[in-house]
XYZ file of C-alpha atoms in Angstrom:
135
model
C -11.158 5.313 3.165
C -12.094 5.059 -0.176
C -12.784 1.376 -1.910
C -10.534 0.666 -4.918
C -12.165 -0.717 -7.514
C -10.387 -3.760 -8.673
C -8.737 -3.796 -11.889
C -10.142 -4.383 -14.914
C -13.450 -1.284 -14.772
C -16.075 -2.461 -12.690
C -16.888 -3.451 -9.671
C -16.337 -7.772 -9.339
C -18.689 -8.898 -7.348
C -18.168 -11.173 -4.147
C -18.774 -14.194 -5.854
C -16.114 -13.169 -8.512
C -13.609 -12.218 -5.003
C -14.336 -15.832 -3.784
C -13.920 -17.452 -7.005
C -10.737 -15.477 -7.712
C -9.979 -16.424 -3.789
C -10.279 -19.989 -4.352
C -7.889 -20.134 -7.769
C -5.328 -18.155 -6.311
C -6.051 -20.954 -3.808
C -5.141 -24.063 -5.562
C -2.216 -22.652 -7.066
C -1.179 -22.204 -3.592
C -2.347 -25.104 -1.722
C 0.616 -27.664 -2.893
C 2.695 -25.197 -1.017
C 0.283 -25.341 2.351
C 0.306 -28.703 2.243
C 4.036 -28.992 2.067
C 4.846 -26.581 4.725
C 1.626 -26.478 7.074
C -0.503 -29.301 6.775
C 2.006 -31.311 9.146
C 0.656 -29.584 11.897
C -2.381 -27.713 10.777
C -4.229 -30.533 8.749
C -6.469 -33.446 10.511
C -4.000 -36.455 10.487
C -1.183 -34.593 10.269
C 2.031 -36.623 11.982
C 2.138 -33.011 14.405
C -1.083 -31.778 14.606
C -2.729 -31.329 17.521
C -5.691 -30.118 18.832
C -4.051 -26.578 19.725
C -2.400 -26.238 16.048
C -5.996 -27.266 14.693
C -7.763 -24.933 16.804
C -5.698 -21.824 15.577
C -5.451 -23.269 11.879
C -6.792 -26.488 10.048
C -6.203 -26.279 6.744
C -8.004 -29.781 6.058
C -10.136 -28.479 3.615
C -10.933 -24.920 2.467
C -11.762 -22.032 3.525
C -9.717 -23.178 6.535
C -11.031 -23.365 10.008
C -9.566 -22.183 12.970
C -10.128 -19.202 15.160
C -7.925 -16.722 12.683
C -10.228 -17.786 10.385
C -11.218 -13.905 10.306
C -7.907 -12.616 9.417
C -6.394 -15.638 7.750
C -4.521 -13.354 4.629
C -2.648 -11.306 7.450
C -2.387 -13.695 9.894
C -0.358 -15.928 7.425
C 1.271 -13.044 5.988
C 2.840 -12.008 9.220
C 3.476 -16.080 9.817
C 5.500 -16.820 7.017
C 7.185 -13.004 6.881
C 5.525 -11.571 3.654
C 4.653 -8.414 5.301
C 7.655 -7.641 6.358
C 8.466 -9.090 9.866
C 10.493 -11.893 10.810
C 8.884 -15.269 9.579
C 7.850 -17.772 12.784
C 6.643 -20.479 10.538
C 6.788 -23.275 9.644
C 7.326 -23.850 13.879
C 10.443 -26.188 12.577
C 12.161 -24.218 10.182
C 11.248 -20.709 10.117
C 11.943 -18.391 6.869
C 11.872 -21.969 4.806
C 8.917 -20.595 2.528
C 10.892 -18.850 -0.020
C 10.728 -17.223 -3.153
C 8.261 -19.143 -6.217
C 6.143 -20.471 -3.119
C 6.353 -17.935 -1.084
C 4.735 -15.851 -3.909
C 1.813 -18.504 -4.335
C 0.905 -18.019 -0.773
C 1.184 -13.567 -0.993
C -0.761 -14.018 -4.014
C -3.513 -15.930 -1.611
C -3.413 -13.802 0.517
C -3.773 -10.591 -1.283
C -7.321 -12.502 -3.242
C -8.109 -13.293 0.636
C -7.696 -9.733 1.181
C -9.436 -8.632 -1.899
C -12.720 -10.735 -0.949
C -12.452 -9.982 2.355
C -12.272 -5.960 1.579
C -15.762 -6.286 -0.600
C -17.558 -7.902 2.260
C -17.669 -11.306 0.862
C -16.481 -13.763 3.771
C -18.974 -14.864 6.784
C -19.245 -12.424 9.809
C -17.098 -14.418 12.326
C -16.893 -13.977 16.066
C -13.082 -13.859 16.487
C -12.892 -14.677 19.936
C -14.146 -18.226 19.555
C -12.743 -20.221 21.397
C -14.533 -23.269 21.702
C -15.948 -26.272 19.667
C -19.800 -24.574 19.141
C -20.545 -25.757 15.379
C -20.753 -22.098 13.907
C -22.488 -22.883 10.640
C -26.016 -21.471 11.006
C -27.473 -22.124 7.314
């Protein structure tokens, strides 16, 4: 389909996404670390290596192998896109309203950058502990 250019006349670029990305971000992150990093940060009192290996949130962008699709994955997670929320793994649904906004409004920048092209390529069906940066 056609792009939409983002609001505000002209096209932002990808560093402009990311940057966006990473504010929306930090106004969100108090929230991930309330409700995720339990299981999905290094150290947390439930993480393991399975929880890390589909999301670690220790530091950002997060890791993982949804790394690819992290805006919908967490989305359809926590029940912003409609369907029935299956996180957090202990209490389902209990990302609600104010928070639950901070984390839509990360996703949709995730989205945003992620429409214009400006995340890595990643090989989604990684499934193993290869280092993937290749700078």
């Amino acid at each position: 389909g056609t792009a939409v250019a983002p609001p505000g006349g002209g096209g932002a670029s990808t560093a402009d996404l990311l940057a966006a990305e990473t504010a929306a971000y930090d106004q969100a992150k108090p929230v991930f670390d309330k409700y995720c990093a339990g299981c999905h940060a290094q150290g947390g009192p439930k993480a393991t290596d399975k929880t890390l290996a589909h999301l670690d949130i220790t530091s950002y962008p997060f890791g993982g192998h949804h790394v690819a699709t992290m805006g919908p994955t967490i989305k359809h997670v926590l029940g912003i896109d409609g369907s029935k929320p299956i996180m957090p793994k202990n209490a389902p649904g209990s990302v609600q309203g104010d928070e639950l906004a901070l984390v839509a409004s990360w996703a949709a920048a995730w989205q945003a950058a992620d429409d214009a092209g400006a995340h890595p390529e990643v090989d989604a069906d990684h499934d193993h502990d290869e280092d993937v940066d290749e700078h």
